[in-house]
PDB file of C-alpha atoms in Angstrom:
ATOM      1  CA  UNK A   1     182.834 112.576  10.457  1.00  0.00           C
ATOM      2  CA  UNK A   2     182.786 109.973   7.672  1.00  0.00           C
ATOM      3  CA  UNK A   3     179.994 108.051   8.398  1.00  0.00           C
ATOM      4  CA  UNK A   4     177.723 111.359   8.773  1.00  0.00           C
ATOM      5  CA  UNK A   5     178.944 112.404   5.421  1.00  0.00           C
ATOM      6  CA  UNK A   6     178.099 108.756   4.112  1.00  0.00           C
ATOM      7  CA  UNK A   7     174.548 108.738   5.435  1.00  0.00           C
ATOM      8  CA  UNK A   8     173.992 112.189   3.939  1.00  0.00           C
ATOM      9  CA  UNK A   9     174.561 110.749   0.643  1.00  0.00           C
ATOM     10  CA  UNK A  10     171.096 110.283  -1.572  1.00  0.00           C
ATOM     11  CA  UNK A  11     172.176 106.482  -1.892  1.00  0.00           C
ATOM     12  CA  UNK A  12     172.585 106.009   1.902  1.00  0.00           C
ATOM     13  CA  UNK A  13     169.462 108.007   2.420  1.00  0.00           C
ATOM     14  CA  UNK A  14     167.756 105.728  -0.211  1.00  0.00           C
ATOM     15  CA  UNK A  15     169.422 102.314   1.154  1.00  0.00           C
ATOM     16  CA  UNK A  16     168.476 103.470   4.912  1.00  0.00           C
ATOM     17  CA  UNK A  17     164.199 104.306   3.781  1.00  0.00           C
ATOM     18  CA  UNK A  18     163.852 101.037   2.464  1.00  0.00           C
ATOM     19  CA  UNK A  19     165.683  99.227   5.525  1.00  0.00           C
ATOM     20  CA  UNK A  20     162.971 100.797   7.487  1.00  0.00           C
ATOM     21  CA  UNK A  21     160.192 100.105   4.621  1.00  0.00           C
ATOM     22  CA  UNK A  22     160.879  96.712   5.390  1.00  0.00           C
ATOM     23  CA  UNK A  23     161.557  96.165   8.809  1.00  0.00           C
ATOM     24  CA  UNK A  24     158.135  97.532   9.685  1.00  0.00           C
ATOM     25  CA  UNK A  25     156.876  95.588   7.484  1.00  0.00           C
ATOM     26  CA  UNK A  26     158.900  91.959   8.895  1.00  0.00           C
ATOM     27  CA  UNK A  27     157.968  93.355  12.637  1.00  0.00           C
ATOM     28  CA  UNK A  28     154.248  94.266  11.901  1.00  0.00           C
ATOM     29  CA  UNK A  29     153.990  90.608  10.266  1.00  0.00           C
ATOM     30  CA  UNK A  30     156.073  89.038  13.012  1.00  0.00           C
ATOM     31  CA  UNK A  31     156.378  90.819  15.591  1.00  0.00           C
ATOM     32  CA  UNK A  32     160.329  91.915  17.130  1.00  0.00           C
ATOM     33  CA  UNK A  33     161.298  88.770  18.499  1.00  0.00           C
ATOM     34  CA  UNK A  34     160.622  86.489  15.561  1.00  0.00           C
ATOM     35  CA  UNK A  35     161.413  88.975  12.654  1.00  0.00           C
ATOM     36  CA  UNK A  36     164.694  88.778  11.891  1.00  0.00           C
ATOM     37  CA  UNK A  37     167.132  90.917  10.060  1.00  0.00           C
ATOM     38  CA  UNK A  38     168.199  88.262   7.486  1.00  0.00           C
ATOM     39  CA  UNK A  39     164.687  88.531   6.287  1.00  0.00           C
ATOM     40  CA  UNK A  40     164.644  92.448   6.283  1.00  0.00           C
ATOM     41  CA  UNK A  41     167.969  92.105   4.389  1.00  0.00           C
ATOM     42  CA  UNK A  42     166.181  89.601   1.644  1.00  0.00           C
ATOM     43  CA  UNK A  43     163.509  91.894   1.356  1.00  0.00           C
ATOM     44  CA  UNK A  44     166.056  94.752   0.106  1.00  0.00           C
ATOM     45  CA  UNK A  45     168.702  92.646  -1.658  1.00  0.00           C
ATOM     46  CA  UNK A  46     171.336  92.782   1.658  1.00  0.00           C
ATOM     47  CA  UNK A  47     173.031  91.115   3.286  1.00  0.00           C
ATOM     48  CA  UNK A  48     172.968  91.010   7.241  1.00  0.00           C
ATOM     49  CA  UNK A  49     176.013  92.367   7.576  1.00  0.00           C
ATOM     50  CA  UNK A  50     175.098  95.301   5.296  1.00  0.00           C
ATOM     51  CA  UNK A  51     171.695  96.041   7.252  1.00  0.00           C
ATOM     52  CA  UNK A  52     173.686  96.428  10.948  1.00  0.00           C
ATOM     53  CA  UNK A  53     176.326  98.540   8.644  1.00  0.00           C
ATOM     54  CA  UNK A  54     173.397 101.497   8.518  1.00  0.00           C
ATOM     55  CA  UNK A  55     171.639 100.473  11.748  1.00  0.00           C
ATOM     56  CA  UNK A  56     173.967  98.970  14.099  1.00  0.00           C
ATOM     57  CA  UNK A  57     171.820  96.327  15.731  1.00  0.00           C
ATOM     58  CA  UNK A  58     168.386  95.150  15.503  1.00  0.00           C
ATOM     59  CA  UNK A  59     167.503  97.039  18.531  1.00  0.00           C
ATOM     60  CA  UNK A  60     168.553 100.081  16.872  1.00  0.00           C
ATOM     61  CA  UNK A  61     166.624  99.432  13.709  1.00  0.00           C
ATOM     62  CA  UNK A  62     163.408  98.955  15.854  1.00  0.00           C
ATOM     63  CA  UNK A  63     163.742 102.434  17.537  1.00  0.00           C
ATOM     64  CA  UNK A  64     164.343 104.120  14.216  1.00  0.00           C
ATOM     65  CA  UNK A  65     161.569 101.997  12.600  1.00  0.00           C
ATOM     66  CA  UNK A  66     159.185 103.776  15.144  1.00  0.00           C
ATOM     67  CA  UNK A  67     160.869 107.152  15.086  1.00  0.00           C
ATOM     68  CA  UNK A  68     159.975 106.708  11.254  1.00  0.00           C
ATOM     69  CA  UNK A  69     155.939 105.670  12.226  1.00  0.00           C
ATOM     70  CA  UNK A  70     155.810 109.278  14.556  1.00  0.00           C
ATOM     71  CA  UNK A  71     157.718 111.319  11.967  1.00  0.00           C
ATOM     72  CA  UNK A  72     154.595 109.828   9.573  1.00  0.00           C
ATOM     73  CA  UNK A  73     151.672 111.387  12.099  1.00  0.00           C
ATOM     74  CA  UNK A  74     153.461 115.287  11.974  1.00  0.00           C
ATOM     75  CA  UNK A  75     154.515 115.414   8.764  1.00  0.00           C
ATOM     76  CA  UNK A  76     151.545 117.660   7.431  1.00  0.00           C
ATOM     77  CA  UNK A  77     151.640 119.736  10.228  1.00  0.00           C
ATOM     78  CA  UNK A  78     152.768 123.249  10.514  1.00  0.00           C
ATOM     79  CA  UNK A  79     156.948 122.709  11.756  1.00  0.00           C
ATOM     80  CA  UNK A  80     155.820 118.916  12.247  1.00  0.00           C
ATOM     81  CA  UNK A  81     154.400 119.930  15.883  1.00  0.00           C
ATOM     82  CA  UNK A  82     151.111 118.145  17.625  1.00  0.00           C
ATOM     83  CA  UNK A  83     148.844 121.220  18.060  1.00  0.00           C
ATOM     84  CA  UNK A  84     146.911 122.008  21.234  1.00  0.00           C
ATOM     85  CA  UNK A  85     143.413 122.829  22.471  1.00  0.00           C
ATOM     86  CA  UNK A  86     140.009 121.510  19.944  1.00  0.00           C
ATOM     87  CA  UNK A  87     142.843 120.969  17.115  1.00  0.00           C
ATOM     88  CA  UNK A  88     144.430 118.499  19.247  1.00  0.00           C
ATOM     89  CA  UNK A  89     141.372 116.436  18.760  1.00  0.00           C
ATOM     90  CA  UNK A  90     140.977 117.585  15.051  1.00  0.00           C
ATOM     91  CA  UNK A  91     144.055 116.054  14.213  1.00  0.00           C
ATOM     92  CA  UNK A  92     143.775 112.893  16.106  1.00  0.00           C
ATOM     93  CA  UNK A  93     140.376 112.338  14.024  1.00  0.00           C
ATOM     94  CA  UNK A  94     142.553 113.426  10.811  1.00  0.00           C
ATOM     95  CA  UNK A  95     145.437 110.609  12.056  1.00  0.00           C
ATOM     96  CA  UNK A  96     142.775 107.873  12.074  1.00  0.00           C
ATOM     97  CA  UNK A  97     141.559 108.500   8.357  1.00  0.00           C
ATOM     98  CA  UNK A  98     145.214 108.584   6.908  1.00  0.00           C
ATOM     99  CA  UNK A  99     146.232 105.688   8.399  1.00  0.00           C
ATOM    100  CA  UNK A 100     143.428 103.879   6.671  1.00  0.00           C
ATOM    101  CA  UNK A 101     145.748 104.463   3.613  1.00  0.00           C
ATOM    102  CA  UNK A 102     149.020 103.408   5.672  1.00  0.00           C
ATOM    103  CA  UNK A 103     147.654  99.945   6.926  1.00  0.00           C
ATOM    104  CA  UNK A 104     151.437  98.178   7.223  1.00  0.00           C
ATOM    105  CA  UNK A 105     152.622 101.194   9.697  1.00  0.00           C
ATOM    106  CA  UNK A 106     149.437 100.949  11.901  1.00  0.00           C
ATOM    107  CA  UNK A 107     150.368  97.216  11.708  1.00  0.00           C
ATOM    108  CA  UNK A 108     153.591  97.448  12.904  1.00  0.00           C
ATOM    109  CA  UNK A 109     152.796  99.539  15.613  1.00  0.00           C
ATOM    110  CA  UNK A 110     149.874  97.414  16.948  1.00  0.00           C
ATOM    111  CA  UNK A 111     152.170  94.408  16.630  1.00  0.00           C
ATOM    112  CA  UNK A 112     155.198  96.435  18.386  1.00  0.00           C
ATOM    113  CA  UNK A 113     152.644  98.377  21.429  1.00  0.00           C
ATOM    114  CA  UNK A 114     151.541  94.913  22.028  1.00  0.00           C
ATOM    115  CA  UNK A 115     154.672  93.512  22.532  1.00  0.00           C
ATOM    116  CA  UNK A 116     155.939  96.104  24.726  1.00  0.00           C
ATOM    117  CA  UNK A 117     154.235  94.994  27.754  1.00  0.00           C
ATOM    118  CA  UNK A 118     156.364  91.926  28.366  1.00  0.00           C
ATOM    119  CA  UNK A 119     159.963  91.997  30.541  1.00  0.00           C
ATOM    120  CA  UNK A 120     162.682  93.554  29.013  1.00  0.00           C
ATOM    121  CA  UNK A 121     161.382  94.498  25.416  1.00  0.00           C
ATOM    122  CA  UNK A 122     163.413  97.346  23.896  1.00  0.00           C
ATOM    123  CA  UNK A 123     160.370  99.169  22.877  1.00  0.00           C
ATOM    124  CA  UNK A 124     158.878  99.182  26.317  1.00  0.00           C
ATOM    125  CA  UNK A 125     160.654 102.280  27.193  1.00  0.00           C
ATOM    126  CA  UNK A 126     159.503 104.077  23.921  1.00  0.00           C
ATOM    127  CA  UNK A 127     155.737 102.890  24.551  1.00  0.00           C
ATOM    128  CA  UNK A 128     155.967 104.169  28.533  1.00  0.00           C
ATOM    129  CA  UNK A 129     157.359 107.497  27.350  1.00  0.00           C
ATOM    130  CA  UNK A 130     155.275 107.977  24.115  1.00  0.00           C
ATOM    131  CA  UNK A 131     151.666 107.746  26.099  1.00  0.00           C
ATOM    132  CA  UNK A 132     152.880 109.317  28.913  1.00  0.00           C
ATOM    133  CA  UNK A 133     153.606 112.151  26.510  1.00  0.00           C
ATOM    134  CA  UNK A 134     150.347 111.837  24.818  1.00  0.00           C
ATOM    135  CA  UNK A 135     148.028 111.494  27.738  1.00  0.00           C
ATOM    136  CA  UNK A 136     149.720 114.804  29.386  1.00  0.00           C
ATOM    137  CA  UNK A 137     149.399 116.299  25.575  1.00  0.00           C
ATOM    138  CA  UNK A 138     145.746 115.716  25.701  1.00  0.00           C
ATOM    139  CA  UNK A 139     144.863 116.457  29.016  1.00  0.00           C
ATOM    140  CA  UNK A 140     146.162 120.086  28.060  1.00  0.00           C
ATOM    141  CA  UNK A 141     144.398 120.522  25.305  1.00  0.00           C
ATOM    142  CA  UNK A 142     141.283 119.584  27.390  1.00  0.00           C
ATOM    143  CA  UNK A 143     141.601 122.324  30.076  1.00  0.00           C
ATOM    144  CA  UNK A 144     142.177 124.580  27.152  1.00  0.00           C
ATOM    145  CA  UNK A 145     139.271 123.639  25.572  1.00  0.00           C
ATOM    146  CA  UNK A 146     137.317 124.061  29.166  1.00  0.00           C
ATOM    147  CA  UNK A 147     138.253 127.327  29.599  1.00  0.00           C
ATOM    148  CA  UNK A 148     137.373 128.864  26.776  1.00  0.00           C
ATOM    149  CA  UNK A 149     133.806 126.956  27.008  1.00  0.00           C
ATOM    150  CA  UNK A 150     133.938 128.287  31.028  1.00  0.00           C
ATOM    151  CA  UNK A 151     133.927 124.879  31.854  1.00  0.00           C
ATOM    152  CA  UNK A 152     135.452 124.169  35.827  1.00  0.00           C
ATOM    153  CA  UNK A 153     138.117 121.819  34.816  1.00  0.00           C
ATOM    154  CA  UNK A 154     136.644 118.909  35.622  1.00  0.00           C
ATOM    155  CA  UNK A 155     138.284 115.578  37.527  1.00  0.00           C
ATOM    156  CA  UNK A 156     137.394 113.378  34.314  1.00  0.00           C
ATOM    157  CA  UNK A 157     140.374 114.617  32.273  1.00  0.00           C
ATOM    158  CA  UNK A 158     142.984 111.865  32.952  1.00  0.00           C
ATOM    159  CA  UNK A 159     140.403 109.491  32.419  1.00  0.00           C
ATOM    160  CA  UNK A 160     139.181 111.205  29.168  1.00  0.00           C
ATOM    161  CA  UNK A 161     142.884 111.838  27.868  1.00  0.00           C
ATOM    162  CA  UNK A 162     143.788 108.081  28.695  1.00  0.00           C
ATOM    163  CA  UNK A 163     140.607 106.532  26.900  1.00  0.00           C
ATOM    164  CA  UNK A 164     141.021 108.829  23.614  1.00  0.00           C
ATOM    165  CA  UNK A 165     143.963 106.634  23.261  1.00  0.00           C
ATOM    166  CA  UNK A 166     142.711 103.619  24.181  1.00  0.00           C
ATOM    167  CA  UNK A 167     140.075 103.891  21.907  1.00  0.00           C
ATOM    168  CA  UNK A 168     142.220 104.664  18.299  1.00  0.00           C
ATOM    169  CA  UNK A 169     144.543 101.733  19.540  1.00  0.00           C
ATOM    170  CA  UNK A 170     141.951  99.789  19.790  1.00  0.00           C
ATOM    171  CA  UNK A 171     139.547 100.454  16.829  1.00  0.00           C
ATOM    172  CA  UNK A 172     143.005  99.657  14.919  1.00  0.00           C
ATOM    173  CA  UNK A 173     143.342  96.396  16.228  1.00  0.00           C
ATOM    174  CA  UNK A 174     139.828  95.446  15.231  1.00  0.00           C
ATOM    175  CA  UNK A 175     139.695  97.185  11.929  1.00  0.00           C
ATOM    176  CA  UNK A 176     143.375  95.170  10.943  1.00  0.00           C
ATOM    177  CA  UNK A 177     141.581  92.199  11.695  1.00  0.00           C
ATOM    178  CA  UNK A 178     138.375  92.959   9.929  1.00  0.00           C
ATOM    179  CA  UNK A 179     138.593  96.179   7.388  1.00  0.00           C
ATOM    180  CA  UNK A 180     135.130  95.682   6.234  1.00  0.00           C
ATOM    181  CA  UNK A 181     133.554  95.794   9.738  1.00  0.00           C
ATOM    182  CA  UNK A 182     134.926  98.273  10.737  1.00  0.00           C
ATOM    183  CA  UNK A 183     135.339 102.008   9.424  1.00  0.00           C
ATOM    184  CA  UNK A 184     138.405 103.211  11.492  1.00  0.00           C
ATOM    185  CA  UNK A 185     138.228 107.171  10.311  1.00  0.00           C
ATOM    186  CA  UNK A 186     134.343 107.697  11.224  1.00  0.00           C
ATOM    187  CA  UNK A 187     134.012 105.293  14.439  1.00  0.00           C
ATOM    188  CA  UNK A 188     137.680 107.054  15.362  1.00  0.00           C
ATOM    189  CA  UNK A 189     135.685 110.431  15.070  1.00  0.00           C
ATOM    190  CA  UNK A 190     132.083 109.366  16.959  1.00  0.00           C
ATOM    191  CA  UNK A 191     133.952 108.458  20.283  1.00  0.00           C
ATOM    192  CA  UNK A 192     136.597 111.205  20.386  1.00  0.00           C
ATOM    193  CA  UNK A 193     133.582 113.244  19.431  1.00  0.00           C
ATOM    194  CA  UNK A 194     131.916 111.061  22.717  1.00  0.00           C
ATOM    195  CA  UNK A 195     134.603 112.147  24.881  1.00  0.00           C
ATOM    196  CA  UNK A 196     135.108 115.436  24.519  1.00  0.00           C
ATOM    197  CA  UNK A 197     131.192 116.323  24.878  1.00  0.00           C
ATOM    198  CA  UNK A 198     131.247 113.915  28.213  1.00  0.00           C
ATOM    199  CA  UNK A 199     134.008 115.923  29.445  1.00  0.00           C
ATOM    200  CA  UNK A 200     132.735 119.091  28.018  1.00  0.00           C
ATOM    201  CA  UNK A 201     128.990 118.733  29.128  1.00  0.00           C
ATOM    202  CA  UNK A 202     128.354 115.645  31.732  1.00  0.00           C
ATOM    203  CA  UNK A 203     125.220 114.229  32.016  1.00  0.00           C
ATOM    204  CA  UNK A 204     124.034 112.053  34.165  1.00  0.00           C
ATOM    205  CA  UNK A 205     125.700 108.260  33.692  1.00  0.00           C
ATOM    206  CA  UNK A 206     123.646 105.474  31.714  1.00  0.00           C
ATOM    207  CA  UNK A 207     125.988 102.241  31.869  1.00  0.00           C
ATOM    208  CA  UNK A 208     127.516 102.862  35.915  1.00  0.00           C
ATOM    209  CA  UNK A 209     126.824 100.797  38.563  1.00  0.00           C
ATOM    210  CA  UNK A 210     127.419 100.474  42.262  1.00  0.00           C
ATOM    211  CA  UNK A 211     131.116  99.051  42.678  1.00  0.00           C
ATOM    212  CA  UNK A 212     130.899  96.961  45.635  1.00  0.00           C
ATOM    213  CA  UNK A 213     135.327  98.043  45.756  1.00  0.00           C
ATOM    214  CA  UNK A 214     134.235 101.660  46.429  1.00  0.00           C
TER     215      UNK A 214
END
């Protein structure tokens, strides 16, 4: 009952944002493995001892670093909820633009989604759950969006849902790398826009060819 009370208080509250502050900013620079919380507790006059007093562990820290980076993406919504059907897509286009002005969080996250792949990474399990979450998000507000255009729901959702994400993950890896090549918000917008109109109204394919797997 103490330490709830203790975290409620505006100094604990104030101690804990800037913790996370910089710990995304040591693990988008660094990555998990090689930031370490001596650093994060430099960065906001602590010692180690005092960071694992709020957090518990590094692992810990992590988890709430990137509960902190989805809190970020809802927090202009109406009762901070993802909304469904063509504002699904709306606000995935409106995510892209404001995180042009929150470049160390997409950092972090590139950094951290990156490292997830490998064996045993404690945000592996957060990565798995979060697309799976997003990819089933999406694909609803696709057949939504079909039937109120009296589109059939078509077999090219999963695909469609998957590659939305694919795409802003990966426009934000190239625009980290080079900013002034790349304009995340608009090319974010042309190939959800892309997506949704080849799901929406198929044409005949450009780009395919025979795969000799098939």
């Amino acid at each position: 009952m103490a330490r709830k009370q203790a975290k409620s208080r505006p100094e604990t509250v104030r101690k804990r944002a800037e913790i996370l502050h910089a710990a995304m900013e040591i693990f988008g620079a660094k990555g998990f493995a090689s930031g370490t919380l001596a650093e994060i507790a430099e960065q906001v006059d602590m010692t180690h001892a005092g960071v694992l007093h709020h957090f518990g562990s590094k692992t810990q820290l992590l988890l709430e670093v990137l509960d902190y980076r989805d809190q970020t993406d809802v927090a202009d919504l109406v009762e901070q909820h993802i909304p469904g059907g063509l504002e699904m897509f709306r606000h995935l286009v409106r995510t892209a633009f404001a995180n042009v002005r929150r470049a160390g969080i997409v950092q972090a996250f590139a950094v951290l989604s990156g490292e997830s792949v490998t064996d045993d990474h404690p945000a592996r399990e957060y990565f798995q759950v979060r697309y799976r979450d997003l990819r089933s998000g999406i694909a609803d507000a696709f057949a939504e969006v079909c039937a109120q255009h009296g589109v059939t729901e078509p077999d090219t959702i999963a695909h469609a849902s998957a590659s939305i994400l694919a795409v802003m993950d990966g426009l934000q890896v190239q625009w980290l790398l080079q900013p002034d090549a790349v304009e995340l918000g608009p090319a974010t917008e042309f190939a959800i826009e892309a997506i949704v109109a080849a799901v929406l109204s198929p044409q005949p394919p450009f780009v395919a060819t025979p795969d000799p797997a098939r």
